[in-house]
PDB file of C-alpha atoms and ligand atoms in Angstrom:
ATOM      1  CA  MET A   1      99.893 104.299  94.769  1.00 97.00           C
ATOM      2  CA  LYS A   2     103.664 104.106  95.180  1.00 98.00           C
ATOM      3  CA  ILE A   3     105.213 102.187  98.080  1.00 98.00           C
ATOM      4  CA  THR A   4     108.771 102.824  99.299  1.00 98.00           C
ATOM      5  CA  TYR A   5     110.217 100.286 101.757  1.00 98.00           C
ATOM      6  CA  TYR A   6     112.400 101.448 104.664  1.00 98.00           C
ATOM      7  CA  GLY A   7     113.089  98.042 106.218  1.00 97.00           C
ATOM      8  CA  HIS A   8     111.275  95.894 108.811  1.00 98.00           C
ATOM      9  CA  SER A   9     107.625  97.107 108.829  1.00 98.00           C
ATOM     10  CA  CYS A  10     108.301 100.711 107.876  1.00 98.00           C
ATOM     11  CA  PHE A  11     107.221 101.995 104.474  1.00 98.00           C
ATOM     12  CA  LEU A  12     105.807 105.050 102.757  1.00 98.00           C
ATOM     13  CA  ILE A  13     102.692 105.014 100.585  1.00 98.00           C
ATOM     14  CA  GLU A  14     102.300 107.959  98.244  1.00 98.00           C
ATOM     15  CA  THR A  15      98.835 108.668  96.909  1.00 96.00           C
ATOM     16  CA  ALA A  16      98.019 111.494  94.516  1.00 93.00           C
ATOM     17  CA  GLN A  17      97.136 113.570  97.577  1.00 93.00           C
ATOM     18  CA  ALA A  18      99.551 112.706 100.361  1.00 98.00           C
ATOM     19  CA  LYS A  19     102.537 110.802 101.764  1.00 98.00           C
ATOM     20  CA  LEU A  20     101.614 108.173 104.380  1.00 98.00           C
ATOM     21  CA  LEU A  21     104.388 106.716 106.550  1.00 98.00           C
ATOM     22  CA  PHE A  22     103.728 103.445 108.408  1.00 99.00           C
ATOM     23  CA  ASP A  23     105.396 102.187 111.634  1.00 98.00           C
ATOM     24  CA  PRO A  24     108.548 104.332 111.637  1.00 98.00           C
ATOM     25  CA  PHE A  25     111.604 102.357 112.788  1.00 98.00           C
ATOM     26  CA  ILE A  26     114.817 103.271 110.998  1.00 97.00           C
ATOM     27  CA  ASN A  27     117.434 104.192 113.618  1.00 96.00           C
ATOM     28  CA  GLY A  28     118.692 100.958 115.145  1.00 93.00           C
ATOM     29  CA  ASN A  29     117.670  98.879 112.128  1.00 96.00           C
ATOM     30  CA  GLU A  30     120.841  97.528 110.510  1.00 92.00           C
ATOM     31  CA  PHE A  31     118.945  96.834 107.254  1.00 91.00           C
ATOM     32  CA  ALA A  32     117.817 100.462 106.972  1.00 94.00           C
ATOM     33  CA  LYS A  33     121.199 102.023 107.711  1.00 93.00           C
ATOM     34  CA  GLU A  34     121.465 103.485 104.196  1.00 93.00           C
ATOM     35  CA  VAL A  35     118.144 105.303 104.689  1.00 95.00           C
ATOM     36  CA  ASN A  36     118.597 108.944 105.690  1.00 96.00           C
ATOM     37  CA  ILE A  37     115.801 109.471 108.187  1.00 97.00           C
ATOM     38  CA  ASP A  38     115.842 113.206 107.539  1.00 97.00           C
ATOM     39  CA  SER A  39     115.074 112.661 103.858  1.00 96.00           C
ATOM     40  CA  ILE A  40     111.701 111.102 104.774  1.00 97.00           C
ATOM     41  CA  GLU A  41     108.693 113.348 104.296  1.00 98.00           C
ATOM     42  CA  ALA A  42     105.235 112.500 105.613  1.00 98.00           C
ATOM     43  CA  ASP A  43     101.821 114.155 105.749  1.00 98.00           C
ATOM     44  CA  TYR A  44     100.379 111.299 107.830  1.00 99.00           C
ATOM     45  CA  ILE A  45     101.953 108.637 110.045  1.00 99.00           C
ATOM     46  CA  LEU A  46      99.962 105.447 110.690  1.00 99.00           C
ATOM     47  CA  VAL A  47     101.006 103.288 113.641  1.00 99.00           C
ATOM     48  CA  SER A  48      99.808  99.697 114.124  1.00 99.00           C
ATOM     49  CA  HIS A  49     100.957  99.114 117.725  1.00 98.00           C
ATOM     50  CA  GLY A  50     103.315 100.338 120.424  1.00 98.00           C
ATOM     51  CA  HIS A  51     106.317  97.997 120.161  1.00 98.00           C
ATOM     52  CA  ALA A  52     109.697  99.683 119.699  1.00 98.00           C
ATOM     53  CA  ASP A  53     110.315  98.125 116.278  1.00 98.00           C
ATOM     54  CA  HIS A  54     107.218 100.069 115.052  1.00 98.00           C
ATOM     55  CA  THR A  55     107.483 103.294 117.031  1.00 98.00           C
ATOM     56  CA  GLY A  56     111.235 103.820 117.503  1.00 98.00           C
ATOM     57  CA  ASP A  57     111.306 106.991 115.396  1.00 98.00           C
ATOM     58  CA  LEU A  58     107.659 107.964 115.819  1.00 98.00           C
ATOM     59  CA  VAL A  59     108.005 110.930 118.170  1.00 98.00           C
ATOM     60  CA  TYR A  60     111.038 112.293 116.312  1.00 98.00           C
ATOM     61  CA  LEU A  61     109.401 112.063 112.872  1.00 98.00           C
ATOM     62  CA  ALA A  62     105.990 113.270 114.060  1.00 98.00           C
ATOM     63  CA  LYS A  63     107.641 116.385 115.503  1.00 98.00           C
ATOM     64  CA  ARG A  64     109.930 117.012 112.528  1.00 98.00           C
ATOM     65  CA  THR A  65     107.291 116.494 109.807  1.00 98.00           C
ATOM     66  CA  GLY A  66     104.245 117.800 111.676  1.00 98.00           C
ATOM     67  CA  ALA A  67     102.336 114.856 110.153  1.00 98.00           C
ATOM     68  CA  LEU A  68      98.935 113.837 111.516  1.00 98.00           C
ATOM     69  CA  VAL A  69      99.409 110.571 113.429  1.00 99.00           C
ATOM     70  CA  ILE A  70      96.587 108.043 112.989  1.00 99.00           C
ATOM     71  CA  SER A  71      96.629 105.237 115.559  1.00 98.00           C
ATOM     72  CA  SER A  72      94.815 103.688 118.530  1.00 98.00           C
ATOM     73  CA  TRP A  73      93.272 105.947 121.164  1.00 98.00           C
ATOM     74  CA  GLU A  74      95.946 104.858 123.639  1.00 98.00           C
ATOM     75  CA  ILE A  75      98.891 105.566 121.313  1.00 98.00           C
ATOM     76  CA  THR A  76      97.537 109.006 120.411  1.00 98.00           C
ATOM     77  CA  GLN A  77      97.115 109.861 124.132  1.00 98.00           C
ATOM     78  CA  TRP A  78     100.687 108.693 124.806  1.00 98.00           C
ATOM     79  CA  LEU A  79     101.869 110.921 121.928  1.00 98.00           C
ATOM     80  CA  ILE A  80     100.105 113.961 123.393  1.00 98.00           C
ATOM     81  CA  ASN A  81     102.081 113.319 126.595  1.00 97.00           C
ATOM     82  CA  GLN A  82     105.269 113.295 124.467  1.00 97.00           C
ATOM     83  CA  GLY A  83     104.396 116.720 123.022  1.00 98.00           C
ATOM     84  CA  VAL A  84     102.864 115.462 119.747  1.00 98.00           C
ATOM     85  CA  SER A  85      99.388 116.980 119.527  1.00 98.00           C
ATOM     86  CA  ASN A  86      98.540 116.490 115.831  1.00 98.00           C
ATOM     87  CA  VAL A  87      96.846 113.097 116.264  1.00 99.00           C
ATOM     88  CA  HIS A  88      93.732 111.277 115.116  1.00 98.00           C
ATOM     89  CA  PRO A  89      92.567 108.395 117.354  1.00 98.00           C
ATOM     90  CA  MET A  90      90.803 105.360 115.862  1.00 98.00           C
ATOM     91  CA  ASN A  91      90.056 101.810 116.981  1.00 98.00           C
ATOM     92  CA  VAL A  92      89.255  98.377 115.592  1.00 98.00           C
ATOM     93  CA  GLY A  93      86.230  98.398 113.274  1.00 98.00           C
ATOM     94  CA  GLY A  94      86.456 102.128 112.712  1.00 98.00           C
ATOM     95  CA  ARG A  95      86.323 103.592 109.212  1.00 98.00           C
ATOM     96  CA  ARG A  96      87.052 107.163 108.186  1.00 98.00           C
ATOM     97  CA  GLN A  97      87.413 109.288 105.072  1.00 98.00           C
ATOM     98  CA  PHE A  98      90.587 111.329 105.051  1.00 98.00           C
ATOM     99  CA  PRO A  99      91.669 113.760 102.304  1.00 97.00           C
ATOM    100  CA  PHE A 100      93.910 110.970 100.892  1.00 97.00           C
ATOM    101  CA  GLY A 101      91.257 108.218 100.916  1.00 97.00           C
ATOM    102  CA  GLU A 102      89.487 105.817 103.257  1.00 98.00           C
ATOM    103  CA  VAL A 103      91.077 104.043 106.222  1.00 98.00           C
ATOM    104  CA  SER A 104      89.466 101.070 107.992  1.00 98.00           C
ATOM    105  CA  ILE A 105      90.999  99.574 111.099  1.00 98.00           C
ATOM    106  CA  SER A 106      91.244  95.794 111.330  1.00 98.00           C
ATOM    107  CA  PHE A 107      92.016  93.520 114.248  1.00 97.00           C
ATOM    108  CA  ALA A 108      95.553  92.112 114.521  1.00 98.00           C
ATOM    109  CA  ALA A 109      96.379  89.026 116.588  1.00 98.00           C
ATOM    110  CA  HIS A 110      99.287  90.549 118.520  1.00 98.00           C
ATOM    111  CA  SER A 111     100.066  92.452 121.730  1.00 98.00           C
ATOM    112  CA  SER A 112     100.654  96.196 122.066  1.00 98.00           C
ATOM    113  CA  SER A 113     102.542  98.143 124.699  1.00 98.00           C
ATOM    114  CA  PHE A 114     105.357 100.677 124.791  1.00 97.00           C
ATOM    115  CA  PRO A 115     108.873  99.630 125.858  1.00 94.00           C
ATOM    116  CA  ASP A 116     108.274 101.213 129.308  1.00 92.00           C
ATOM    117  CA  GLY A 117     105.216  98.972 129.765  1.00 94.00           C
ATOM    118  CA  THR A 118     102.581 101.637 129.022  1.00 96.00           C
ATOM    119  CA  TYR A 119      99.457 100.011 127.549  1.00 98.00           C
ATOM    120  CA  ALA A 120      99.122 100.973 123.871  1.00 98.00           C
ATOM    121  CA  GLY A 121      95.600  99.716 123.094  1.00 98.00           C
ATOM    122  CA  VAL A 122      95.033  96.680 120.885  1.00 98.00           C
ATOM    123  CA  ALA A 123      97.266  95.900 117.927  1.00 98.00           C
ATOM    124  CA  MET A 124      95.699  97.000 114.640  1.00 98.00           C
ATOM    125  CA  GLY A 125      95.955  96.667 110.870  1.00 98.00           C
ATOM    126  CA  PHE A 126      94.960  99.191 108.197  1.00 99.00           C
ATOM    127  CA  ILE A 127      92.911  98.894 105.027  1.00 98.00           C
ATOM    128  CA  LEU A 128      93.585 101.861 102.749  1.00 98.00           C
ATOM    129  CA  LYS A 129      91.420 102.711  99.727  1.00 98.00           C
ATOM    130  CA  ASN A 130      92.524 105.292  97.227  1.00 97.00           C
ATOM    131  CA  GLY A 131      91.934 105.810  93.488  1.00 95.00           C
ATOM    132  CA  GLY A 132      90.096 102.486  93.056  1.00 97.00           C
ATOM    133  CA  LYS A 133      92.870 100.433  94.697  1.00 98.00           C
ATOM    134  CA  THR A 134      92.891  98.722  98.088  1.00 98.00           C
ATOM    135  CA  ILE A 135      95.991  98.020 100.183  1.00 98.00           C
ATOM    136  CA  TYR A 136      95.886  95.935 103.381  1.00 99.00           C
ATOM    137  CA  TYR A 137      98.662  96.349 105.944  1.00 99.00           C
ATOM    138  CA  SER A 138      98.056  93.704 108.592  1.00 98.00           C
ATOM    139  CA  GLY A 139     100.538  95.022 111.168  1.00 98.00           C
ATOM    140  CA  ASP A 140     102.261  92.411 113.339  1.00 98.00           C
ATOM    141  CA  THR A 141      99.823  89.509 113.484  1.00 99.00           C
ATOM    142  CA  GLY A 142      99.382  85.798 113.620  1.00 98.00           C
ATOM    143  CA  LEU A 143      97.096  84.115 111.131  1.00 98.00           C
ATOM    144  CA  PHE A 144      93.423  84.594 112.036  1.00 98.00           C
ATOM    145  CA  GLY A 145      90.210  83.349 110.434  1.00 98.00           C
ATOM    146  CA  ASP A 146      88.618  86.778 109.999  1.00 98.00           C
ATOM    147  CA  MET A 147      91.137  87.459 107.237  1.00 98.00           C
ATOM    148  CA  LYS A 148      88.595  85.492 105.188  1.00 98.00           C
ATOM    149  CA  LEU A 149      86.035  88.171 106.040  1.00 98.00           C
ATOM    150  CA  LEU A 150      88.467  90.902 104.965  1.00 98.00           C
ATOM    151  CA  GLY A 151      88.893  89.035 101.672  1.00 98.00           C
ATOM    152  CA  GLU A 152      85.119  88.947 101.190  1.00 98.00           C
ATOM    153  CA  LEU A 153      84.462  92.563 102.176  1.00 97.00           C
ATOM    154  CA  HIS A 154      87.349  94.188 100.336  1.00 97.00           C
ATOM    155  CA  SER A 155      88.866  93.650  96.934  1.00 98.00           C
ATOM    156  CA  ILE A 156      92.480  93.710  98.112  1.00 98.00           C
ATOM    157  CA  ASP A 157      94.996  94.530  95.362  1.00 98.00           C
ATOM    158  CA  LEU A 158      98.093  94.405  97.551  1.00 98.00           C
ATOM    159  CA  ALA A 159      98.762  93.107 101.065  1.00 99.00           C
ATOM    160  CA  LEU A 160     101.772  93.913 103.219  1.00 99.00           C
ATOM    161  CA  LEU A 161     102.180  90.954 105.570  1.00 99.00           C
ATOM    162  CA  PRO A 162     104.745  89.831 108.148  1.00 99.00           C
ATOM    163  CA  ILE A 163     106.573  86.659 107.085  1.00 98.00           C
ATOM    164  CA  GLY A 164     109.389  86.348 109.630  1.00 98.00           C
ATOM    165  CA  GLY A 165     107.684  83.990 112.090  1.00 98.00           C
ATOM    166  CA  ASN A 166     108.374  83.727 115.840  1.00 98.00           C
ATOM    167  CA  PHE A 167     106.460  86.960 116.731  1.00 98.00           C
ATOM    168  CA  THR A 168     104.092  86.917 113.728  1.00 98.00           C
ATOM    169  CA  MET A 169     103.018  84.753 110.808  1.00 98.00           C
ATOM    170  CA  ASP A 170     105.768  82.880 109.024  1.00 98.00           C
ATOM    171  CA  VAL A 171     105.916  82.200 105.283  1.00 98.00           C
ATOM    172  CA  GLU A 172     103.556  79.190 105.457  1.00 98.00           C
ATOM    173  CA  ASP A 173     100.894  81.075 107.442  1.00 99.00           C
ATOM    174  CA  ALA A 174     101.285  84.188 105.282  1.00 99.00           C
ATOM    175  CA  ILE A 175     100.499  82.041 102.219  1.00 99.00           C
ATOM    176  CA  ILE A 176      97.293  80.858 103.922  1.00 98.00           C
ATOM    177  CA  ALA A 177      96.557  84.487 104.847  1.00 99.00           C
ATOM    178  CA  SER A 178      96.997  85.566 101.215  1.00 98.00           C
ATOM    179  CA  LYS A 179      94.462  82.925 100.159  1.00 98.00           C
ATOM    180  CA  PHE A 180      92.020  84.054 102.872  1.00 98.00           C
ATOM    181  CA  LEU A 181      92.483  87.647 101.676  1.00 98.00           C
ATOM    182  CA  LYS A 182      92.068  86.603  98.004  1.00 98.00           C
ATOM    183  CA  CYS A 183      95.186  88.652  97.299  1.00 98.00           C
ATOM    184  CA  HIS A 184      97.892  87.545  94.877  1.00 98.00           C
ATOM    185  CA  THR A 185     100.414  90.335  95.336  1.00 98.00           C
ATOM    186  CA  ILE A 186     102.216  90.444  98.673  1.00 98.00           C
ATOM    187  CA  ILE A 187     105.019  92.576 100.058  1.00 98.00           C
ATOM    188  CA  GLY A 188     106.791  90.689 102.843  1.00 98.00           C
ATOM    189  CA  LEU A 189     107.659  92.547 106.048  1.00 98.00           C
ATOM    190  CA  HIS A 190     109.076  91.849 109.515  1.00 98.00           C
ATOM    191  CA  TYR A 191     111.867  89.438 108.511  1.00 98.00           C
ATOM    192  CA  ASP A 192     115.693  89.366 108.776  1.00 97.00           C
ATOM    193  CA  THR A 193     115.867  92.450 111.059  1.00 96.00           C
ATOM    194  CA  PHE A 194     116.992  90.473 114.117  1.00 94.00           C
ATOM    195  CA  GLY A 195     117.973  86.934 114.992  1.00 94.00           C
ATOM    196  CA  TYR A 196     114.559  85.483 115.771  1.00 97.00           C
ATOM    197  CA  ILE A 197     113.119  86.300 112.347  1.00 98.00           C
ATOM    198  CA  ILE A 198     115.805  85.367 109.820  1.00 97.00           C
ATOM    199  CA  ILE A 199     114.312  83.707 106.736  1.00 98.00           C
ATOM    200  CA  ASP A 200     115.510  82.034 103.540  1.00 98.00           C
ATOM    201  CA  ARG A 201     114.389  84.632 100.992  1.00 98.00           C
ATOM    202  CA  GLU A 202     114.650  82.443  97.895  1.00 98.00           C
ATOM    203  CA  ALA A 203     112.744  79.599  99.569  1.00 98.00           C
ATOM    204  CA  ALA A 204     110.061  82.076 100.688  1.00 98.00           C
ATOM    205  CA  LYS A 205     109.625  83.390  97.134  1.00 98.00           C
ATOM    206  CA  SER A 206     109.350  79.901  95.646  1.00 98.00           C
ATOM    207  CA  LYS A 207     106.846  78.752  98.271  1.00 98.00           C
ATOM    208  CA  PHE A 208     104.612  81.724  97.430  1.00 98.00           C
ATOM    209  CA  GLN A 209     105.100  81.120  93.713  1.00 98.00           C
ATOM    210  CA  GLU A 210     104.030  77.469  94.084  1.00 98.00           C
ATOM    211  CA  SER A 211     100.723  78.813  95.430  1.00 98.00           C
ATOM    212  CA  GLY A 212     100.348  81.254  92.518  1.00 98.00           C
ATOM    213  CA  ILE A 213     101.128  84.273  94.704  1.00 98.00           C
ATOM    214  CA  GLN A 214     103.755  86.892  93.933  1.00 98.00           C
ATOM    215  CA  LEU A 215     105.958  87.743  96.933  1.00 98.00           C
ATOM    216  CA  GLN A 216     107.925  90.998  96.744  1.00 98.00           C
ATOM    217  CA  LEU A 217     110.936  91.280  99.028  1.00 98.00           C
ATOM    218  CA  LEU A 218     112.026  94.888  98.628  1.00 98.00           C
ATOM    219  CA  LYS A 219     115.406  96.277  99.582  1.00 96.00           C
ATOM    220  CA  SER A 220     115.516  99.329 101.828  1.00 94.00           C
ATOM    221  CA  GLY A 221     114.699 102.322  99.669  1.00 95.00           C
ATOM    222  CA  GLU A 222     113.212 100.176  96.880  1.00 97.00           C
ATOM    223  CA  GLU A 223     109.867 101.201  95.379  1.00 98.00           C
ATOM    224  CA  PHE A 224     106.804  99.270  94.190  1.00 98.00           C
ATOM    225  CA  THR A 225     103.761 100.716  92.425  1.00 97.00           C
ATOM    226  CA  ILE A 226     100.199  99.430  92.146  1.00 95.00           C
TER     227      ILE A 226
HETATM  228 NI1   NI B   1     105.106  93.826 117.635  1.00 68.30          NI
HETATM  229 MN1   MN B   2     107.202  93.942 115.488  1.00 68.30          MN
END
């Protein structure tokens, strides 16, 4: 699977079958300003929760691409009200085979509402299995003990985890999370986009390295393959 990073928590995963876009937020993100939103193609859009820094370009991209949006029941109902009808509702604990592989929904320790206050269900993470590889995208979350269970149940090859702190796990907690998940390859997300979540990138990389874990900090538009 090939991952392309678009800044913050937005990235594309390409499997042999399909293009999966996660948490679209490009317009308004200074670190993604070189990304041309209209160059992004997607067959599916997966959305972890309702906050604006994960859904800012959701309606626009869902309408332009016609992609099937996979998210919580509440987010899919909200989308229908916005004129986006190609949706697939799921919820925590749910598992489903799609043409591109298997998706399981995990809990995320976070809140979830739209900027206008509309309830968006519970915050979620995604476990994607395709071609013998497993990717875990935690969504915005604090550290939680059931990550140990995810590490036992799934053989996670790559985890995309928030590392910016303040609203989510910071570097220290993300290292503990990686150990719980038994995963040694991490792509860091949700850092440096705005003032509350500025990190020291070099220090973050060395802290992970000291624990025997590889931390990838991708530039906007940069690709990574597993
Ligand atoms: Ni959030
Ligand atoms: Mn967020």
